[in-house]
XYZ file of C-alpha atoms in Angstrom:
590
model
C 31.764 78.945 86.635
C 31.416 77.817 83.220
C 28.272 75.815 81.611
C 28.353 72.055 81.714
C 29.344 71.033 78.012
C 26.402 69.909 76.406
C 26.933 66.157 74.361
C 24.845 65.984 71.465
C 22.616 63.150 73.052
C 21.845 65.970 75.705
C 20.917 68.357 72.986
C 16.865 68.170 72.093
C 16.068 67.153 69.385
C 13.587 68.275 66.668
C 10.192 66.547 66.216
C 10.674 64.744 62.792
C 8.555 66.201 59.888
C 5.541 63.901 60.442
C 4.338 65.843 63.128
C 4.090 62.920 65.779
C 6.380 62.847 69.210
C 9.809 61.455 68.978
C 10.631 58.869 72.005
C 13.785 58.731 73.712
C 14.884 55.539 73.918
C 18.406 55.549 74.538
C 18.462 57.559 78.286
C 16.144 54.389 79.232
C 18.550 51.856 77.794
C 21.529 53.124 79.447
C 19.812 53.282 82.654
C 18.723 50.107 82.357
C 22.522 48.589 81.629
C 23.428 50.318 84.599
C 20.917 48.848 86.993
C 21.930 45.474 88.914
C 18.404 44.010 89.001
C 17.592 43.769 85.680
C 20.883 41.261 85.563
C 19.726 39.152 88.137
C 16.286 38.598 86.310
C 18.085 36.714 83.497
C 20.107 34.897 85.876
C 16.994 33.521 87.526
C 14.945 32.682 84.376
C 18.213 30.080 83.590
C 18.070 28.804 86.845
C 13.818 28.237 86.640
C 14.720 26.648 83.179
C 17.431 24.734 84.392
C 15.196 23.140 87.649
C 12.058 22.788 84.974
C 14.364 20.868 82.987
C 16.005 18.234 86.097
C 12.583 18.287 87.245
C 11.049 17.149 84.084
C 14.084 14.551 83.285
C 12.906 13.580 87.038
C 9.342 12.314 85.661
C 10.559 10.833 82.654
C 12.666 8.560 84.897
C 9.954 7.821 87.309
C 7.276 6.323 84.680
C 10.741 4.790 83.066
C 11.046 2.846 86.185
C 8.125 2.494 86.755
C 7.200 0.736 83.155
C 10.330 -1.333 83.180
C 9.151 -3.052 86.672
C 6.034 -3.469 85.222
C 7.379 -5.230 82.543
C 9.824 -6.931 84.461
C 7.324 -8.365 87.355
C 5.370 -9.438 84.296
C 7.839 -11.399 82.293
C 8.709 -12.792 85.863
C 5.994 -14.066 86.654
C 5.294 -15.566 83.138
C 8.924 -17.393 83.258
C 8.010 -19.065 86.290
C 4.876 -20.235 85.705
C 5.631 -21.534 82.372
C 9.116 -23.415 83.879
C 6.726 -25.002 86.599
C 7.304 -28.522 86.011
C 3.648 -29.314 86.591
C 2.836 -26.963 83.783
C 1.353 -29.146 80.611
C 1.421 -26.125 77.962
C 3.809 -25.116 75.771
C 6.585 -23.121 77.813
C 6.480 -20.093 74.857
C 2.712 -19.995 74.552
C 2.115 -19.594 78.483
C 5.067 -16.216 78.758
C 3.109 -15.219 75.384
C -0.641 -15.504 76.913
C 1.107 -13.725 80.588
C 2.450 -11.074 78.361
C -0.752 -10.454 76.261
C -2.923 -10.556 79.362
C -1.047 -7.396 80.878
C -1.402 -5.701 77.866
C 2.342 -6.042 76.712
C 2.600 -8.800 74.609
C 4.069 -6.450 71.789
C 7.289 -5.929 73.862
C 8.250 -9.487 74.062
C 11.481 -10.053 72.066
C 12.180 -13.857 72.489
C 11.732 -17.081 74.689
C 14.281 -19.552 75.252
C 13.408 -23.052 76.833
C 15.834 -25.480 78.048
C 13.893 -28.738 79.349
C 14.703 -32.234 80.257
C 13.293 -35.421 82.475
C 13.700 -33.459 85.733
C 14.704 -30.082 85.069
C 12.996 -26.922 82.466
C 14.342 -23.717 82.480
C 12.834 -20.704 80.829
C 14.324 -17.389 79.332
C 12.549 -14.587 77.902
C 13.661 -10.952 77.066
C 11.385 -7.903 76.461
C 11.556 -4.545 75.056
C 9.195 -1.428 75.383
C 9.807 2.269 74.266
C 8.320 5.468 76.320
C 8.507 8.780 74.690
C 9.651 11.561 76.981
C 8.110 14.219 77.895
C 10.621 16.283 79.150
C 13.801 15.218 78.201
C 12.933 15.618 74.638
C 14.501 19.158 75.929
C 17.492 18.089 75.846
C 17.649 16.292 72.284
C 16.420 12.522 73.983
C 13.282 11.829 72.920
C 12.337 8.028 74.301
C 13.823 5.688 76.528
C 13.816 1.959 75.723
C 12.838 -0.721 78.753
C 14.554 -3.670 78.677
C 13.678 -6.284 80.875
C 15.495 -10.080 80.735
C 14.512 -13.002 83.500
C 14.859 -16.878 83.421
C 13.344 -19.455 85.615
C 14.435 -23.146 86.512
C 12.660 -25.696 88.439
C 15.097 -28.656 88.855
C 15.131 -31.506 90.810
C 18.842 -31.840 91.177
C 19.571 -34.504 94.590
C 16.811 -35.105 96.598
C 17.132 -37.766 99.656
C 13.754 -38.559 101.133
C 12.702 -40.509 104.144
C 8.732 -41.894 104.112
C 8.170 -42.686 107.669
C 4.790 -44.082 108.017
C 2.981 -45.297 110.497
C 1.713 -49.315 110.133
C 0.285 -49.877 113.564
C -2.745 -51.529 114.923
C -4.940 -48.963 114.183
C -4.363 -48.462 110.658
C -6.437 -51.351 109.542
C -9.646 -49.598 110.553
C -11.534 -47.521 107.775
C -9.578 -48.146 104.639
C -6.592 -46.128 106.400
C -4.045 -48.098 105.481
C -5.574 -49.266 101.430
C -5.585 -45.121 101.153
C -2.176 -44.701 102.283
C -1.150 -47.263 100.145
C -2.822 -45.435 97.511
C -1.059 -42.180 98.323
C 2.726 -43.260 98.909
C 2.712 -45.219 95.986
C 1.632 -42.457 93.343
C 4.485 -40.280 95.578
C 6.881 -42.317 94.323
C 5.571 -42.501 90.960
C 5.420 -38.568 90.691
C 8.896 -38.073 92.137
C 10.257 -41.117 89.850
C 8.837 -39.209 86.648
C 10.401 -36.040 87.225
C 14.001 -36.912 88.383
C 16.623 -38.164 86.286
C 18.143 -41.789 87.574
C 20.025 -41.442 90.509
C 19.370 -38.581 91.614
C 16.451 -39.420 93.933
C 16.747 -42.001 96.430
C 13.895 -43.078 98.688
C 14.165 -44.693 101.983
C 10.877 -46.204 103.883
C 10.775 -46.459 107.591
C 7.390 -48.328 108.425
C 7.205 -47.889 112.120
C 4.839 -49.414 115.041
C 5.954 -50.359 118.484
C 9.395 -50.338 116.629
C 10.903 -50.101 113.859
C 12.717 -53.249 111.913
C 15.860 -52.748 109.977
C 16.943 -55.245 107.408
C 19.473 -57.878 108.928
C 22.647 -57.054 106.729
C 21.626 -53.229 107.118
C 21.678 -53.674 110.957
C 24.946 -55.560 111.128
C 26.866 -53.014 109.685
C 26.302 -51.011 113.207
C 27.497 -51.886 116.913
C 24.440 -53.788 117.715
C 24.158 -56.497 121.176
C 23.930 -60.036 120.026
C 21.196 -61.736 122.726
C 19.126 -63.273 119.651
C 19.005 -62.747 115.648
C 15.138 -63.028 115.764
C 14.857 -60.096 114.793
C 16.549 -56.125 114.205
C 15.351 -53.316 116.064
C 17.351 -51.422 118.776
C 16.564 -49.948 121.672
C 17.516 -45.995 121.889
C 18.602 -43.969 124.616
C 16.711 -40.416 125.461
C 20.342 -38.836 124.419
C 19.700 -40.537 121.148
C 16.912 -38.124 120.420
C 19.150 -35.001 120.310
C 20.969 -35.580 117.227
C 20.398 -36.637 113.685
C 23.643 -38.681 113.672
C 23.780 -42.570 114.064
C 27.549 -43.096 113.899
C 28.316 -46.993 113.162
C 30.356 -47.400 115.750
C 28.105 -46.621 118.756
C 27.012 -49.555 121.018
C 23.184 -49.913 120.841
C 21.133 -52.637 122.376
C 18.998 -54.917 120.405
C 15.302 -55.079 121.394
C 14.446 -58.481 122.634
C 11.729 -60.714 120.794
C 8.361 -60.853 122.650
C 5.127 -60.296 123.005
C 3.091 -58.465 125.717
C 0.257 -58.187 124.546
C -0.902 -62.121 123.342
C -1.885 -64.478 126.342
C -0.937 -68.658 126.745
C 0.611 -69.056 123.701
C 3.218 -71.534 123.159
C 4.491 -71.387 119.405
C 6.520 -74.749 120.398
C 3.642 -76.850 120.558
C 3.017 -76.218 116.848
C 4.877 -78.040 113.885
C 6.707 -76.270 112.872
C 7.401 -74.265 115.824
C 5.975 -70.476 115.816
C 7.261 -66.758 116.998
C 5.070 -65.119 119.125
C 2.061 -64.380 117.153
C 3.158 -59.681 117.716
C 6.413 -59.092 118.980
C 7.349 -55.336 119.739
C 10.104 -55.967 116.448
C 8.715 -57.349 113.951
C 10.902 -60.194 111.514
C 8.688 -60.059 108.550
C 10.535 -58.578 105.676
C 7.299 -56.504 104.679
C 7.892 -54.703 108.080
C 11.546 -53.423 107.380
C 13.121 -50.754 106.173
C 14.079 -49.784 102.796
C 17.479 -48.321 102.260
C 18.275 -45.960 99.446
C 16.236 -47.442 97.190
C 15.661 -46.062 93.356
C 13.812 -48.788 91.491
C 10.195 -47.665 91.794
C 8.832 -51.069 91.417
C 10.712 -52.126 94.625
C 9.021 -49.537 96.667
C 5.447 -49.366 95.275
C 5.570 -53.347 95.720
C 6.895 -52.924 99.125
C 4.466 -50.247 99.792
C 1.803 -52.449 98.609
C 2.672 -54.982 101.301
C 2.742 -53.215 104.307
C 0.635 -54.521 107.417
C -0.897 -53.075 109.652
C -0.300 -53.819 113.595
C 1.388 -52.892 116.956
C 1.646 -49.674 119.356
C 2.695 -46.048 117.710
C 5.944 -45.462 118.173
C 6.527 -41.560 116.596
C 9.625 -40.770 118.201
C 11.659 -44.109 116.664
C 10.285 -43.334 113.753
C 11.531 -40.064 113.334
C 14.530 -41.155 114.525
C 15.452 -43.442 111.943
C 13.809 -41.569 109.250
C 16.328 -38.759 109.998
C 19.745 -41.049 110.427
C 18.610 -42.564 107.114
C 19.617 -39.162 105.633
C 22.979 -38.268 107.616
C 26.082 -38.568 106.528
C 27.435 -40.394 109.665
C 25.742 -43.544 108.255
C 27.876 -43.171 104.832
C 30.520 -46.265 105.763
C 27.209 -48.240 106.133
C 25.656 -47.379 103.006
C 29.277 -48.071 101.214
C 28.882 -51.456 102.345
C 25.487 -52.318 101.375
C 26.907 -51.164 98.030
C 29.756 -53.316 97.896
C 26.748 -56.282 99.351
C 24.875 -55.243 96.354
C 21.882 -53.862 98.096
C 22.173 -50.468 97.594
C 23.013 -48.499 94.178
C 26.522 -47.623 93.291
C 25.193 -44.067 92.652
C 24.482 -43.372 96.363
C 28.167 -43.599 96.723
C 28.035 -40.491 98.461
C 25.004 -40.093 100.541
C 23.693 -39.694 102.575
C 25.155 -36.118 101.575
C 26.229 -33.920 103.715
C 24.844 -31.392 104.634
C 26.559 -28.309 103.369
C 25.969 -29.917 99.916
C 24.271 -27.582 97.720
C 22.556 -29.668 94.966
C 20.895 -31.880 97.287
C 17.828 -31.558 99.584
C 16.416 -33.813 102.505
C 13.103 -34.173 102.796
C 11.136 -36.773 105.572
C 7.402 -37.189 105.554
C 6.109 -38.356 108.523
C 2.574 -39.709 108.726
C 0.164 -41.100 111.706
C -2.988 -41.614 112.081
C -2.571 -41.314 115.966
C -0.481 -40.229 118.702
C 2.722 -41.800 120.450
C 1.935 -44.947 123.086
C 3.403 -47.105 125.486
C 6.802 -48.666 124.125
C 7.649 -51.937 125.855
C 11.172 -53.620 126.308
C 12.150 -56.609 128.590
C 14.385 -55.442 131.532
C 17.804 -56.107 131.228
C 18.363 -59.386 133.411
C 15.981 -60.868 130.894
C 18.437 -59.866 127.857
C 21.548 -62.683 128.570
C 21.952 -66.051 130.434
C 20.482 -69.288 129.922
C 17.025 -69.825 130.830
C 17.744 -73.134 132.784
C 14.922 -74.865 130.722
C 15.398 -77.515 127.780
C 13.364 -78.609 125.549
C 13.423 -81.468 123.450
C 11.781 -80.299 119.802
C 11.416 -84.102 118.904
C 9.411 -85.474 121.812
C 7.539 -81.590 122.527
C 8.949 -81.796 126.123
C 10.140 -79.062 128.699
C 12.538 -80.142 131.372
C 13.399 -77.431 133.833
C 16.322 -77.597 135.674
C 15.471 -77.739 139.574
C 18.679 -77.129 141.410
C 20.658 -79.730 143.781
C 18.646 -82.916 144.572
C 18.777 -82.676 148.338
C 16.136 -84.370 148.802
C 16.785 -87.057 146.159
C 13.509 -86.854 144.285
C 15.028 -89.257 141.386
C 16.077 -92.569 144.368
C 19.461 -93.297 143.131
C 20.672 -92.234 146.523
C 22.621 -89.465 145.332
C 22.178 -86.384 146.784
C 24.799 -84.179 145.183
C 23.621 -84.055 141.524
C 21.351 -81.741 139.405
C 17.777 -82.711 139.954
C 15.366 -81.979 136.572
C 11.927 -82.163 135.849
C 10.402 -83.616 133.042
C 6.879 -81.376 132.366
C 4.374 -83.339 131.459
C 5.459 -86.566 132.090
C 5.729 -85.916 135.989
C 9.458 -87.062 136.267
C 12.220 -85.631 138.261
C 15.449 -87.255 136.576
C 19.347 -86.066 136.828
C 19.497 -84.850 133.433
C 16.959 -82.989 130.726
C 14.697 -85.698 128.499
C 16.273 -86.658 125.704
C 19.802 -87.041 127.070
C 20.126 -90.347 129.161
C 18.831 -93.635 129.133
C 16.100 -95.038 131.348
C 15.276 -98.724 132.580
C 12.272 -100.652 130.431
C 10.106 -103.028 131.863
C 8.770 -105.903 130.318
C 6.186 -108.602 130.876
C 5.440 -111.684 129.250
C 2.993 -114.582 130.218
C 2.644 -117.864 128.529
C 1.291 -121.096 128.953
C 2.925 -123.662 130.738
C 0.603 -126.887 131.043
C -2.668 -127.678 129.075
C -5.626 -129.570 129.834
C -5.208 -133.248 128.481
C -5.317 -133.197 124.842
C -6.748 -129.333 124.308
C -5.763 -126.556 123.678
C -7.127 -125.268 126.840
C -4.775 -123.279 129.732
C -4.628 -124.386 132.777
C -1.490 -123.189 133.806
C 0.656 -120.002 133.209
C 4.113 -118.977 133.728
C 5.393 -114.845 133.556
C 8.316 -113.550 132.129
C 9.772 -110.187 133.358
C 12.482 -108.525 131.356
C 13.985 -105.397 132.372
C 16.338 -102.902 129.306
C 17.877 -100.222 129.003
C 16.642 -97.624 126.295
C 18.142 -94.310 124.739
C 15.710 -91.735 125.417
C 14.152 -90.472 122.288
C 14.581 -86.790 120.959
C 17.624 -84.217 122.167
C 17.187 -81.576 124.524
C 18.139 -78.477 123.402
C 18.961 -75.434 126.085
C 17.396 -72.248 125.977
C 18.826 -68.742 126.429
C 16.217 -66.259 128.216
C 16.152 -65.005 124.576
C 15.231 -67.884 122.781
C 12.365 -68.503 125.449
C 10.046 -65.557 125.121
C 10.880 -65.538 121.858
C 8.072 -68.537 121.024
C 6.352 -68.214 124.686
C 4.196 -65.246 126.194
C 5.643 -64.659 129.813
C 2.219 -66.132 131.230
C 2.691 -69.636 129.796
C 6.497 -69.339 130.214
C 5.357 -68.604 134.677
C 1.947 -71.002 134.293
C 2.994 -73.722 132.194
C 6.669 -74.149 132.624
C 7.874 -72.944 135.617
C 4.693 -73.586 137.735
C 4.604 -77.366 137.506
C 8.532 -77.267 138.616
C 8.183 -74.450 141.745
C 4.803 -73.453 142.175
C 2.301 -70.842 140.629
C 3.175 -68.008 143.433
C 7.430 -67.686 142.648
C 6.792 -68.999 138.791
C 4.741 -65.659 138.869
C 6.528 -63.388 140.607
C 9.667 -64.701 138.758
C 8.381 -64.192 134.853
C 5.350 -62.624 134.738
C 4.458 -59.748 137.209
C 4.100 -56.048 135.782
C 7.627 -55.866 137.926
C 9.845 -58.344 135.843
C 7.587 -59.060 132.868
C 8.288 -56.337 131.082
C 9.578 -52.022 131.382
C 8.197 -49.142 129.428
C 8.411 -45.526 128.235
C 5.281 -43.927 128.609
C 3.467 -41.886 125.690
C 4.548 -38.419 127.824
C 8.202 -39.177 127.261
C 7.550 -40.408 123.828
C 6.238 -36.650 122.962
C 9.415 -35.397 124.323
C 11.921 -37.339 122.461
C 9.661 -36.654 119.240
C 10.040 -33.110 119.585
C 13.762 -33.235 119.909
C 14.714 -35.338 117.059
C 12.331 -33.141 114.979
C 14.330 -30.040 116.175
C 17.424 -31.710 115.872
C 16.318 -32.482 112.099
C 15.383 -28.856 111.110
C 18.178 -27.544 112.722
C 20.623 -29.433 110.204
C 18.502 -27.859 107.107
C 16.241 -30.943 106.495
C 12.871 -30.476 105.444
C 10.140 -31.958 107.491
C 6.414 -32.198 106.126
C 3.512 -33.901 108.658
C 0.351 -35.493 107.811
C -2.254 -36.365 110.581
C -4.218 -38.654 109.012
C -7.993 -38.930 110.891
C -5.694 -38.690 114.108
C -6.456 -37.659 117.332
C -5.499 -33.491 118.617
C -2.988 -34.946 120.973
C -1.120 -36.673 117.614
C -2.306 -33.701 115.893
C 0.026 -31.205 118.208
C 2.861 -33.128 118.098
C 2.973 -33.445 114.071
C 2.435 -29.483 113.408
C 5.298 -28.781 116.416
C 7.824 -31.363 114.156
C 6.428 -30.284 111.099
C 9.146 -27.142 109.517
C 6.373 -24.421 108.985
C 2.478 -24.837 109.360
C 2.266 -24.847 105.497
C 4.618 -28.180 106.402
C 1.663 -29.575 108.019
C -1.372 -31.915 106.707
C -4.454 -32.813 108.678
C -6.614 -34.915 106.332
C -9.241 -37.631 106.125
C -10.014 -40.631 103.584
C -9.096 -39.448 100.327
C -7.415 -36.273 100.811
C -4.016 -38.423 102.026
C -3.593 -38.645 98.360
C -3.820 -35.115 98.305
C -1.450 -34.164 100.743
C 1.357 -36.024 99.055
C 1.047 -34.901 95.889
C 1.153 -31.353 97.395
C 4.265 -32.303 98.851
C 5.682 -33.991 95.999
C 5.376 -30.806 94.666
C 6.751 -28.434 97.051
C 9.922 -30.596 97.340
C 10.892 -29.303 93.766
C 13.116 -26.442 94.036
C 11.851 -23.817 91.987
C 14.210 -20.388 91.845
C 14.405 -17.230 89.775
C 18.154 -17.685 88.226
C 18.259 -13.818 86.876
C-alpha cells in the first residue's frame, strides 16, 4: 500500500536561522474553524450585549419617568395653588416659588394666566433634560421631560339655599347677632367672586314653620281658609322627594297660637294677631326667592327674629324645592311679577346641567320639636260668633229660642247672645233696632209766688234706635286668628253655654290643637336630606352650640363628615367661610 502523500503544510519545517522554536499556528487555526463551540461563543457575547443594551435603555426610561412625574406632580401642584381663587399673590410668582422650592425652577418654560371676577385659570409648561446612561449606546444621548398642566377654579352657576334656623332659642347668647354676622359676610364672599347672575341665593328662615312670600305662595295649589298668613302643611310622602310640582294640592297652615294664654287681640285698637302664631306674617320671617342683589339679603339677614319651635324637617324641605326644577313655571312668574331676575329664567336648573351646582346650608342651634296644626274641622265653616269691631262686642249665636229667652213670644227664631251686655236678642248687636226708654219730670204747680215745687208731673217716652256698630261674622279661621283657644272656650263661648262644653268644645288637648312629635320630625329630616343628595345637591350642616340629639341628625343629612360643622360663638363665621370656599369648583383641566 502506498505512503499517504505528504502536503507541504505536513512537511516539517526548518527552525529559522535565529535559533529560537518556530510555532505552528495554522494546525490550531483550522481546528479551531472546524469546532462548533467556538461559534456559539460569539453568538452569545451579541446576545449578552444585546440584553446589556435593552436592559440599560430599561433604566434610562425608568429615571425618565420617573423625573418627568416629578416634574409634572410639581408644576401640578404649583398651577393649582396659584389658580386658587383665595390666593392673593401673583399667579406667576407662586408656580415660580413651587418650582424653585423642589429644586426645578430652571425647567420652567412659561406661565399663562387667564383671570376674571369669578373665574382664574393657570397654565404653565416645563422642560428638563437627563443624560443617558445607557442609551448613549445607541447614538441617544439625553432625553428631554416635558411636562404641561393648567388649573381653573370657576364659579360658573351656583344655586344656594341658606336654611337657618330663627327659633326661640336663638336669642340666647349672641346666637343669633353671630349668625347674622356669619351669613351676611357668606353672601358678601360668594357676591365678590361670581360674575352677575350667575349666583342666586335663596333664604329659608325656619321655626315652627316656614313663611313663604304671599305672591310666591299663590303661584302653587294652596287651600284658601284665611290669607293671614303662607305656610303649608306637608304630608310625610312630601319628605321623599325634592320636587314641589305647582300643581299639587297642599293645605295652608291655619293662624294660631298655642302657646300664649287669654289673649284677645280684638280688644285692642287696632285689633292684633295672636302675639306667635306657628306661621309667621311678618315679612322679616319669609322667604327669599332667587335673590342676587346682595344688599337685599344682608338687609334681610340683618332683620331676622328670633322665635318659635324648630322645625328641621320643613326647613329642609323647602330649602331643597327652592332648587328643583319642578318649581321653574313658578319662578317664570315671579319674573314676569318683577320679583325675581330675568336671568334665573332657567332655574332652578336641572339637574343634569353641567355648569351649575346646588348647594343648601342648613344651620340649628338645636334639634327638631313638636310641630302644631289645628285639626281639620277647625280649618272651614263659620264660627257662629259675630262681632261688632265698632261697639267691641261678641254675640254668639245660641241655636232655636225654645224657650224664648228674648219675650216676643216667638219661639221659632234664632236666639243670640250679646257678651257682655247680658242680652239674649234674635239677631247679633249691631244689626236691629231696640226700644229706648225715656223719662222726664217737670213741675206742674208752684208755691204762691216762688219759685218753689210743690207739685210734679212725669213724662215717659218710649223710641226706637238703630243699634250702633255692624256685626261682622267670623269663619273658625278668622277667630283663632286674634284669640288663643282659652279665651275663645272662657270668654266667648262660656258666658253663652257654660265653662264645661265651651271647654271641651275649643280648648281641650283633644280639639285644641294636633301635632307631629320631634321622633317623626327626625324621620322626615332624614329623608328629604337623602332625597337631596341623591339628586347631586350638595348639603353642608352646621350645629351651632346644639344639643347631640340635633347634632346626629345634621352630620346624617350632612353629604360627607367634612360636610359637617359643630361650632360655638365665633367659629359660625368660620364655618361659612369654609364653605364658601369649598363650594368653588376647583379642577385640573389638563
Amino acid at each position: 500500500m502506498p505512503a499517504p502523500r505528504q502536503t507541504p503544510l505536513d512537511q516539517p519545517r526548518t527552525a529559522p536561522a535565529t535559533g529560537r522554536p518556530r510555532i505552528r499556528l495554522a494546525p490550531a487555526l483550522r481546528r479551531f474553524a472546524r469546532e462548533e463551540d467556538g461559534n456559539l461563543i460569539v453568538f452569545g457575547i451579541y446576545v449578552f450585549l444585546i440584553i446589556l443594551m435593552f436592559a440599560g435603555i430599561g433604566v434610562d426610561l425608568m429615571h425618565y419617568e420617573r423625573n418627568r412625574t416629578s416634574l409634572q406632580n410639581t408644576l401640578d401642584r404649583a398651577v393649582l395653588a396659584a389658580a386658587d381663587l383665595d390666593q392673593t399673590l401673583d399667579p406667576e410668582t407662586v408656580v415660580r416659588d413651587y418650582l424653585d422650592k423642589a429644586g426645578v425652577g430652571d425647567y420652567l418654560t412659561s406661565v399663562t394666566v387667564d383671570e376674571g371676577l369669578s373665574y382664574r385659570v393657570v397654565s404653565a409648561t416645563a422642560k428638563s433634560s437627563m443624560a443617558t446612561q445607557f442609551m448613549k449606546l445607541t447614538g441617544v444621548k439625553s432625553l428631554s421631560t416635558p411636562a404641561a398642566s393648567t388649573a381653573e377654579e370657576r364659579i360658573d352657576g351656583v344655586e344656594i339655599s341658606l336654611v337657618l334656623d330663627v327659633s326661640g332659642s336663638m336669642a340666647s347668647n349672641n346666637k343669633l347677632t353671630n349668625l347674622k354676622l356669619a351669613a351676611r359676610e357668606f353672601v358678601d364672599e360668594m357676591e365678590d367672586n361670581t360674575e352677575d347672575g350667575n349666583l342666586s341665593i335663596s333664604i329659608v328662615p325656619y321655626a315652627t314653620q316656614v313663611s313663604a312670600p304671599a305672591n310666591f305662595l299663590s303661584k302653587f295649589n294652596v287651600s284658601a281658609e284665611h290669607n293671614y298668613s303662607n305656610c303649608v302643611n306637608f304630608q310625610g310622602a312630601d319628605f321623599a322627594t325634592t320636587t314641589l310640582a305647582p300643581d299639587l294640592a297642599m293645605q295652608r297652615t291655619m293662624h294660631f297660637d298655642p302657646w300664649n294664654r287669654n289673649y284677645d287681640g280684638r280688644a285692642y285698637s287696632p285689633e292684633r294677631l295672636v302675639r306667635t302664631p306657628v306661621c309667621s306674617n311678618a315679612a322679616h320671617r319669609e322667604m327669599v326667592v332667587l335673590e342676587k342683589n346682595r344688599d337685599t339679603l344682608k338687609t334681610f339677614i340683618s332683620n331676622l327674629s328670633a322665635q318659635g319651635n324648630t322645625s328641621i324637617d320643613v326647613g329642609m324641605k323647602w330649602g331643597t324645592a327652592l332648587l328643583d326644577p319642578s318649581i321653574n313655571p313658578v319662578v317664570i312668574q315671579m319674573i314676569d311679577d318683577g320679583e325675581v331676575s330675568l336671568q334665573f329664567s332657567d332655574r332652578p336648573t336641572t339637574y343634569a346641567s353641567g355648569d351649575t351646582i346646588k348647594v343648601i346650608v342648613l344651620m340649628t342651634d338645636g334639634q327638631n320639636t313638636a310641630q302644631y296644626y289645628l285639626p281639620d274641622e277647625y280649618h272651614s265653616g263659620d264660627a257662629g260668633v259675630f262681632w261688632n269691631p265698632e261697639e267691641k262686642v261678641y254675640s254668639v249665636l245660641y241655636g232655636p229660642d225654645v224657650y224664648d229667652r228674648d219675650s216676643d213670644d216667638d219661639t221659632s227664631e234664632d236666639i243670640y247672645y250679646w257678651v257682655g251686655k247680658n242680652v239674649w236678642a234674635d239677631h247679633p248687636y249691631g244689626a236691629g233696632t231696640y226700644e229706648k226708654t225715656s223719662t222726664e219730670t217737670t213741675c206742674s204747680r208752684y208755691w204762691y209766688g216762688t219759685s218753689w215745687c210743690i207739685e210734679y208731673s212725669t213724662t215717659t217716652t218710649t223710641t226706637t234706635v238703630e243699634e250702633e256698630g255692624t256685626p261682622v261674622a267670623l269663619s273658625k279661621a278668622d277667630l283663632f286668628a286674634k284669640t288663643t283657644a282659652d279665651a275663645i272656650a272662657d270668654d266667648i263661648f262660656a258666658p253663652v253655654f257654660g265653662s264645661a262644653k265651651a271647654r271641651n268644645d275649643w280648648y281641650n288637648d283633644d280639639t285644641r290643637y294636633t301635632y307631629v312629635d320631634a321622633y317623626t320630625k327626625n324621620a322626615r329630616t332624614s329623608a328629604i336630606c337623602s332625597a337631596a343628595k341623591a339628586k347631586g345637591i350638595i348639603v353642608f350642616t352646621i350645629g351651632f352650640e346644639a344639643p347631640s340629639s340635633g347634632l346626629a341628625v345634621l352630620k346624617d343629612c350632612a353629604s360627607s363628615d367634612s360636610h359637617f360643622f359643630d361650632v360655638e360663638g365665633l367659629e359660625i363665621a368660620d364655618a361659612f367661610s369654609s364653605i364658601a370656599s369649598s363650594i368653588r369648583k376647583l379642577r385640573l383641566t389638563q
